[in-house]
């Protein structure tokens, strides 16, 4: 009987390379723009977890991430994965160390069990997971303490680190050395010598990583390790573990693999020319447009362009120039207008400030069936909720009632309240006060059961 493999998926921080859909709280891996098998849209995160389930790997999945992504992961993956959240961002070595400690101390995994660490968002094919199965087998057979995946390069890229195998051209080999993000000239020489891209996939036995963690702190309590997280060095797994290991093998993968980190690369994997309310004329060619807004977007005569509209902004550019978007998007200093939460999502409609200093903020809250916000109070604002669709349950100052379309609820500052979605619940929320902040919240114990 095959052993269960423990997979740690690394979900990195948010960025603006895919602005205006990605922003300070919404990372690229959560954008639902890829087509799934049933024709619906799925995110990179949902796609990779689906592919793992479709592969031959019997896997238990843990996602290592930051606190800001917990709600998005919960919303998109539900109970398919466990989540270990870093108290603060400290690079890939501490994140992997914390997730490994969780498997040992909380999940009671044996030191001899195999761990696979991989990114949560590669765009790849099922053959990728066959290679991971080979890596697991190599670890279980003690062929090396650490086994890496090497991606067969398609070009002399300067964006990736390189693994140089001892035996050029062999599917499985010991590792000779590494080179980090070389110049194009050096990259060409590396390709001639059979070098592989470092795909960021590692396999090892749990005990191997535990011995490294124990150099920094004792493995007696997960909570102690988490509370002393800042004692781990802020360093990548490659520098802290891989380059210090004296027993490393690499297994090559030559199938489809790419980083969908720019609009140009992402749109290559989206078959449709339009998503959302978009009209293209017959003179428009080589152009793709995504519109998250309810208002229409019309494109006339555009050539090889990207058009993306969301509540956070609008991006229009040619595909070649889209790789330079990040530096411009980082100059946009505005609160994100959309955010996923574990109970559903919200979209900001308007924000206004009046002559007397009072402000108003309007949102549409969309609840998953069964999703609920915490029992909470706000110190600096009143809220008015109008139920615009569906059914739900409200608790206001410990009194529970049913709510449905057309109901209006007024909540004063300091009043305890919560709401739970029952059936397609949508609420228009209007906040009014001199200070409107997502941090103005006090939570209380409450159970809907």
Coordinates of C-alpha atoms in Angstrom, one line a residue:
X1 CA 0.0 0.0 0.0
X2 CA 1.4 3.4 -1.1
X3 CA 2.2 5.8 1.7
X4 CA 0.4 9.2 2.0
X5 CA 2.6 12.1 0.9
X6 CA 2.6 15.3 2.9
X7 CA 2.6 18.2 0.4
X8 CA 3.3 21.8 1.6
X9 CA 2.1 24.4 -0.9
X10 CA 3.8 27.8 -0.6
X11 CA 1.4 30.7 -1.2
X12 CA 3.4 33.9 -1.5
X13 CA 2.6 37.5 -0.9
X14 CA 0.4 39.8 -2.9
X15 CA 1.6 42.1 -5.6
X16 CA 0.6 44.3 -8.5
X17 CA 2.0 42.6 -11.6
X18 CA -1.6 41.7 -12.6
X19 CA -3.1 45.0 -11.5
X20 CA -6.0 46.0 -11.3
X21 CA -7.1 42.4 -10.5
X22 CA -4.3 41.8 -8.1
X23 CA -3.6 44.3 -5.4
X24 CA -2.4 44.6 -1.8
X25 CA -4.8 42.0 -0.5
X26 CA -5.7 40.0 -3.6
X27 CA -2.9 37.9 -5.0
X28 CA -2.6 36.6 -8.5
X29 CA -3.1 33.0 -7.4
X30 CA -6.7 33.7 -6.4
X31 CA -7.9 35.3 -9.6
X32 CA -10.6 33.2 -11.2
X33 CA -9.7 33.6 -14.8
X34 CA -8.6 30.0 -15.9
X35 CA -11.1 27.5 -17.4
X36 CA -11.6 24.3 -15.4
X37 CA -12.7 21.0 -16.8
X38 CA -16.4 21.8 -16.5
X39 CA -16.1 25.1 -18.3
X40 CA -16.3 27.3 -15.2
X41 CA -13.6 29.7 -14.1
X42 CA -11.1 28.7 -11.4
X43 CA -8.0 30.3 -9.9
X44 CA -4.4 29.1 -10.0
X45 CA -4.8 27.8 -6.4
X46 CA -7.9 25.8 -7.3
X47 CA -6.3 24.5 -10.4
X48 CA -3.2 23.1 -8.7
X49 CA -5.2 21.5 -5.9
X50 CA -7.5 19.9 -8.5
X51 CA -4.5 18.6 -10.4
X52 CA -3.1 17.0 -7.3
X53 CA -6.4 15.2 -6.7
X54 CA -6.4 14.0 -10.3
X55 CA -2.9 12.7 -10.1
X56 CA -1.7 9.4 -8.7
X57 CA -0.3 11.1 -5.5
X58 CA -2.2 10.2 -2.3
X59 CA -1.6 13.6 -0.7
X60 CA -2.4 15.4 2.5
X61 CA -2.1 19.1 1.6
X62 CA -0.9 21.9 3.9
X63 CA -0.8 25.5 2.6
X64 CA 1.9 27.7 4.1
X65 CA 1.0 31.3 3.8
X66 CA 0.6 34.7 5.4
X67 CA -2.3 35.8 7.7
X68 CA -3.8 38.0 4.9
X69 CA -4.5 35.1 2.6
X70 CA -6.3 32.8 5.1
X71 CA -9.7 34.0 4.1
X72 CA -9.1 33.6 0.4
X73 CA -7.7 30.1 0.8
X74 CA -10.6 29.1 3.0
X75 CA -13.1 30.6 0.6
X76 CA -11.6 28.9 -2.5
X77 CA -10.4 25.5 -1.1
X78 CA -12.7 24.9 1.9
X79 CA -11.6 21.8 3.9
X80 CA -9.5 20.4 1.1
X81 CA -6.4 21.7 2.7
X82 CA -5.0 22.7 6.1
X83 CA -3.5 26.2 6.5
X84 CA -0.4 27.2 8.5
X85 CA -0.1 31.0 8.6
X86 CA 3.2 32.8 9.4
X87 CA 2.9 35.4 12.1
X88 CA 5.0 37.6 9.8
X89 CA 6.7 37.3 6.4
X90 CA 10.2 35.9 6.7
X91 CA 10.9 34.2 3.4
X92 CA 10.6 30.5 2.3
X93 CA 12.9 28.8 4.9
X94 CA 10.9 30.0 8.0
X95 CA 7.6 29.3 6.2
X96 CA 8.6 25.7 5.4
X97 CA 10.1 25.2 8.9
X98 CA 6.8 26.3 10.5
X99 CA 4.7 24.1 8.2
X100 CA 7.0 21.1 8.9
X101 CA 6.8 21.7 12.7
X102 CA 3.0 21.7 12.3
X103 CA 3.1 18.3 10.6
X104 CA 5.4 16.8 13.3
X105 CA 3.9 18.4 16.5
X106 CA 0.2 18.9 15.6
X107 CA -0.4 16.2 13.0
X108 CA 2.0 13.7 14.6
X109 CA 3.6 12.7 11.4
X110 CA 6.6 10.3 11.7
X111 CA 10.1 11.4 11.0
X112 CA 10.4 8.9 8.2
X113 CA 7.4 10.3 6.2
X114 CA 8.1 12.1 2.9
X115 CA 7.5 15.8 2.5
X116 CA 7.1 17.6 -0.8
X117 CA 7.3 21.4 -1.0
X118 CA 6.1 23.2 -4.1
X119 CA 4.7 26.6 -5.2
X120 CA 0.9 26.9 -5.2
X121 CA 0.6 28.6 -8.6
X122 CA 2.7 26.9 -11.4
X123 CA 0.8 26.5 -14.6
X124 CA 1.6 23.0 -15.6
X125 CA 0.3 19.6 -16.6
X126 CA -0.4 16.2 -15.0
X127 CA 3.1 15.0 -16.0
X128 CA 4.5 17.4 -13.4
X129 CA 2.9 15.3 -10.7
X130 CA 4.3 12.1 -12.2
X131 CA 7.8 13.7 -11.7
X132 CA 6.8 14.5 -8.1
X133 CA 5.9 10.8 -7.6
X134 CA 9.4 9.9 -8.8
X135 CA 10.9 12.4 -6.4
X136 CA 8.9 10.8 -3.5
X137 CA 10.1 7.4 -4.6
X138 CA 13.7 8.6 -4.7
X139 CA 13.4 10.0 -1.1
X140 CA 11.8 6.8 0.2
X141 CA 14.6 4.7 -1.3
X142 CA 17.2 6.9 0.3
X143 CA 18.8 7.9 -3.0
X144 CA 19.5 11.4 -1.6
X145 CA 18.6 13.4 1.5
X146 CA 17.1 16.1 -0.7
X147 CA 15.5 15.7 -4.2
X148 CA 14.8 18.6 -6.5
X149 CA 12.7 19.1 -9.6
X150 CA 14.6 20.5 -12.5
X151 CA 12.6 22.1 -15.3
X152 CA 14.0 21.6 -18.8
X153 CA 14.6 25.1 -20.1
X154 CA 12.9 26.5 -23.2
X155 CA 15.2 29.5 -23.5
X156 CA 18.2 31.0 -21.8
X157 CA 16.1 32.9 -19.2
X158 CA 17.6 35.3 -16.7
X159 CA 14.5 35.0 -14.4
X160 CA 15.3 31.6 -12.9
X161 CA 18.0 29.9 -10.9
X162 CA 19.7 27.0 -12.5
X163 CA 20.6 23.4 -11.3
X164 CA 23.6 21.9 -12.9
X165 CA 23.5 18.1 -12.8
X166 CA 26.6 15.9 -12.6
X167 CA 25.4 13.8 -15.5
X168 CA 24.3 15.9 -18.5
X169 CA 21.1 14.8 -20.1
X170 CA 20.1 12.1 -17.6
X171 CA 16.6 12.1 -16.2
X172 CA 17.9 11.6 -12.7
X173 CA 21.2 12.8 -11.5
X174 CA 23.2 14.0 -8.6
X175 CA 23.6 17.8 -8.4
X176 CA 26.9 19.4 -9.2
X177 CA 26.2 23.0 -8.4
X178 CA 23.7 25.9 -8.6
X179 CA 23.7 29.3 -10.3
X180 CA 21.3 32.0 -9.4
X181 CA 19.6 34.2 -12.1
X182 CA 22.6 34.5 -14.5
X183 CA 23.1 36.9 -17.3
X184 CA 21.7 35.8 -20.7
X185 CA 25.2 35.0 -21.9
X186 CA 25.9 32.8 -18.9
X187 CA 22.5 31.2 -19.2
X188 CA 23.3 30.1 -22.8
X189 CA 26.5 28.4 -21.5
X190 CA 24.5 26.7 -18.7
X191 CA 22.0 25.3 -21.2
X192 CA 24.9 23.9 -23.3
X193 CA 26.0 22.1 -20.2
X194 CA 22.6 20.5 -19.6
X195 CA 21.5 22.9 -16.8
X196 CA 17.9 22.9 -15.6
X197 CA 15.7 25.6 -14.2
X198 CA 15.1 25.4 -10.5
X199 CA 11.3 24.8 -10.3
X200 CA 11.2 25.4 -6.5
X201 CA 10.0 21.8 -5.8
X202 CA 11.8 19.9 -3.0
X203 CA 11.3 16.4 -1.5
X204 CA 12.8 15.1 1.7
X205 CA 12.0 13.1 4.8
X206 CA 10.4 14.9 7.7
X207 CA 13.3 14.1 10.0
X208 CA 15.8 15.8 7.7
X209 CA 14.0 19.2 8.1
X210 CA 13.4 18.6 11.8
X211 CA 17.1 18.3 12.4
X212 CA 17.7 21.7 10.7
X213 CA 14.8 23.4 12.7
X214 CA 16.3 22.1 16.0
X215 CA 19.4 24.1 15.4
X216 CA 17.3 27.2 16.0
X217 CA 14.8 26.1 18.7
X218 CA 13.6 22.9 20.4
X219 CA 10.8 20.9 18.8
X220 CA 8.6 20.6 22.0
X221 CA 5.7 22.9 21.2
X222 CA 4.3 24.3 18.0
X223 CA 2.9 27.4 19.8
X224 CA 6.4 28.1 21.2
X225 CA 7.9 27.8 17.7
X226 CA 5.2 30.1 16.3
X227 CA 5.7 32.7 19.1
X228 CA 9.5 32.7 18.5
X229 CA 9.1 32.8 14.7
X230 CA 11.4 35.8 14.4
X231 CA 14.3 33.7 15.7
X232 CA 14.4 31.9 12.3
X233 CA 16.7 33.6 9.9
X234 CA 15.0 35.6 7.1
X235 CA 16.3 33.6 4.3
X236 CA 15.2 31.4 1.4
X237 CA 15.0 27.6 1.6
X238 CA 17.5 27.4 -1.3
X239 CA 20.2 29.4 0.6
X240 CA 19.6 28.0 4.1
X241 CA 19.0 24.3 3.2
X242 CA 19.6 23.4 -0.5
X243 CA 23.0 24.9 -1.0
X244 CA 24.3 23.6 2.3
X245 CA 23.2 20.0 1.6
X246 CA 25.8 17.4 0.6
X247 CA 23.3 14.8 -0.7
X248 CA 21.1 16.3 -3.4
X249 CA 19.6 14.7 -6.5
X250 CA 17.6 16.3 -9.3
X251 CA 14.9 14.7 -11.5
X252 CA 14.0 16.6 -14.7
X253 CA 10.6 17.5 -16.0
X254 CA 10.2 18.5 -19.7
X255 CA 6.5 19.2 -19.9
X256 CA 4.5 22.4 -19.8
X257 CA 5.5 24.7 -17.0
X258 CA 5.3 28.5 -16.7
X259 CA 4.8 31.3 -14.3
X260 CA 1.7 33.3 -15.1
X261 CA 3.1 36.4 -13.6
X262 CA 2.4 39.0 -16.2
X263 CA -0.7 39.8 -18.3
X264 CA 1.0 38.7 -21.4
X265 CA 1.9 35.2 -20.0
X266 CA -1.5 34.8 -18.3
X267 CA -3.6 35.8 -21.4
X268 CA -1.7 33.2 -23.4
X269 CA -3.5 30.5 -21.3
X270 CA -7.0 32.1 -21.6
X271 CA -8.7 30.9 -24.8
X272 CA -11.5 33.6 -24.8
X273 CA -10.8 37.0 -26.1
X274 CA -13.2 38.5 -23.6
X275 CA -14.3 37.8 -20.0
X276 CA -17.2 39.9 -18.6
X277 CA -19.2 42.7 -20.2
X278 CA -16.9 43.5 -23.2
X279 CA -17.5 44.3 -26.9
X280 CA -14.7 44.0 -29.4
X281 CA -15.2 45.3 -33.0
X282 CA -14.1 43.4 -36.1
X283 CA -10.9 45.6 -36.5
X284 CA -9.6 44.6 -33.1
X285 CA -7.1 41.8 -33.3
X286 CA -4.7 40.0 -30.9
X287 CA -6.4 41.8 -28.1
X288 CA -7.9 40.3 -24.9
X289 CA -10.1 42.1 -22.4
X290 CA -11.3 41.2 -18.9
X291 CA -14.0 43.3 -17.2
X292 CA -15.1 42.7 -13.6
X293 CA -17.4 45.8 -13.6
X294 CA -21.1 45.7 -14.4
X295 CA -20.8 48.6 -16.9
X296 CA -19.7 47.7 -20.5
X297 CA -16.2 48.0 -22.0
X298 CA -16.0 48.6 -25.7
X299 CA -12.7 48.2 -27.6
X300 CA -12.4 49.5 -31.2
X301 CA -9.5 48.8 -33.5
X302 CA -7.0 47.7 -30.8
X303 CA -4.0 45.6 -31.9
X304 CA -2.2 43.1 -29.6
X305 CA -3.4 44.8 -26.5
X306 CA -4.5 44.1 -23.0
X307 CA -7.6 45.7 -21.4
X308 CA -8.5 45.0 -17.8
X309 CA -11.2 46.8 -15.8
X310 CA -12.0 46.3 -12.1
X311 CA -13.2 48.4 -9.2
X312 CA -9.6 49.1 -8.4
X313 CA -8.8 50.7 -11.8
X314 CA -8.4 50.2 -15.5
X315 CA -5.3 49.0 -17.4
X316 CA -4.9 49.5 -21.1
X317 CA -1.6 48.6 -22.8
X318 CA 0.0 46.6 -25.6
X319 CA 1.0 43.0 -24.6
X320 CA 4.7 43.6 -24.9
X321 CA 4.6 46.6 -22.5
X322 CA 2.4 44.8 -20.0
X323 CA 5.5 43.3 -18.4
X324 CA 6.4 46.7 -17.1
X325 CA 3.1 47.3 -15.4
X326 CA 4.3 46.6 -11.8
X327 CA 6.4 49.7 -11.3
X328 CA 3.5 51.9 -12.4
X329 CA 0.8 50.1 -10.4
X330 CA 2.9 50.3 -7.2
X331 CA 2.5 54.1 -7.4
X332 CA -1.3 53.7 -7.1
X333 CA -2.0 54.4 -3.4
X334 CA -5.6 53.5 -2.9
X335 CA -7.5 51.0 -0.7
X336 CA -8.4 47.7 -2.4
X337 CA -12.0 47.9 -3.5
X338 CA -12.7 44.2 -3.5
X339 CA -11.7 41.6 -1.0
X340 CA -12.4 37.9 -0.4
X341 CA -13.3 36.7 3.0
X342 CA -14.0 33.2 4.4
X343 CA -17.7 34.1 4.6
X344 CA -17.9 35.4 1.0
X345 CA -16.6 38.7 -0.5
X346 CA -17.3 42.4 -0.6
X347 CA -17.0 45.2 -3.2
X348 CA -16.7 48.9 -2.3
X349 CA -19.2 51.0 -4.3
X350 CA -18.4 54.5 -3.0
X351 CA -16.4 56.5 -0.5
X352 CA -17.3 60.1 0.4
X353 CA -16.3 62.7 3.0
X354 CA -18.5 65.6 3.9
X355 CA -17.9 69.2 5.2
X356 CA -18.4 68.3 8.8
X357 CA -15.7 65.5 8.7
X358 CA -18.2 62.7 8.6
X359 CA -17.5 60.0 6.0
X360 CA -19.6 57.3 4.3
X361 CA -18.6 54.0 2.7
X362 CA -20.9 51.8 0.7
X363 CA -20.3 48.1 0.1
X364 CA -22.0 45.1 -1.4
X365 CA -21.5 42.1 0.8
X366 CA -22.1 38.7 -0.9
X367 CA -22.3 35.7 1.5
X368 CA -21.6 32.0 0.8
X369 CA -24.5 29.9 2.0
X370 CA -23.6 29.1 5.6
X371 CA -20.9 31.8 5.7
X372 CA -21.1 34.3 8.6
X373 CA -19.1 37.3 9.9
X374 CA -17.9 37.3 13.5
X375 CA -20.0 38.6 16.3
X376 CA -18.6 42.2 16.6
X377 CA -18.9 45.8 17.5
X378 CA -17.5 49.0 16.0
X379 CA -16.5 52.0 18.1
X380 CA -16.4 54.8 15.5
X381 CA -19.2 54.1 13.0
X382 CA -22.8 53.3 12.6
X383 CA -24.0 50.9 9.9
X384 CA -27.1 50.6 7.8
X385 CA -27.7 47.2 6.2
X386 CA -30.2 46.7 3.4
X387 CA -30.9 43.2 2.3
X388 CA -31.0 43.3 -1.5
X389 CA -31.2 39.6 -2.3
X390 CA -31.6 36.2 -0.6
X391 CA -32.1 35.1 2.9
X392 CA -30.1 35.1 6.1
X393 CA -30.0 35.2 9.9
X394 CA -29.1 38.3 12.0
X395 CA -28.0 38.5 15.6
X396 CA -28.2 42.0 17.0
X397 CA -27.5 42.5 20.7
X398 CA -28.0 38.7 21.3
X399 CA -31.4 38.7 19.6
X400 CA -31.6 36.3 16.6
X401 CA -34.0 37.0 13.6
X402 CA -34.4 36.0 10.0
X403 CA -33.8 38.5 7.3
X404 CA -34.7 38.6 3.6
X405 CA -34.8 41.0 0.6
X406 CA -36.1 44.4 1.5
X407 CA -35.2 44.3 5.2
X408 CA -33.3 47.3 6.6
X409 CA -31.2 46.9 9.7
X410 CA -29.7 49.9 11.6
X411 CA -26.6 49.2 13.8
X412 CA -25.3 51.8 16.1
X413 CA -21.7 52.1 17.2
X414 CA -21.1 49.7 20.1
X415 CA -24.0 47.3 19.2
X416 CA -23.0 43.7 18.9
X417 CA -24.0 42.1 15.6
X418 CA -23.4 39.3 13.2
X419 CA -25.1 37.9 10.1
X420 CA -25.1 34.5 8.4
X421 CA -25.9 33.7 4.8
X422 CA -28.7 31.1 4.3
X423 CA -29.6 31.4 0.7
X424 CA -27.8 33.7 -1.8
X425 CA -27.6 36.5 0.8
X426 CA -26.5 39.9 -0.5
X427 CA -26.4 43.0 1.7
X428 CA -25.8 46.7 0.8
X429 CA -23.8 48.1 3.8
X430 CA -23.5 51.8 4.4
X431 CA -20.9 52.9 7.0
X432 CA -21.2 56.4 8.5
X433 CA -18.7 57.9 10.9
X434 CA -15.7 60.2 11.3
X435 CA -13.4 57.2 11.2
X436 CA -14.0 54.3 8.8
X437 CA -11.4 51.5 9.1
X438 CA -11.3 47.8 8.7
X439 CA -9.4 47.7 12.0
X440 CA -12.3 49.3 14.0
X441 CA -13.6 46.0 15.1
X442 CA -14.0 44.2 18.5
X443 CA -14.9 40.5 18.3
X444 CA -16.9 38.4 20.8
X445 CA -17.6 34.7 21.3
X446 CA -20.8 33.5 19.5
X447 CA -21.9 30.2 17.9
X448 CA -24.7 29.9 15.4
X449 CA -25.1 26.2 16.3

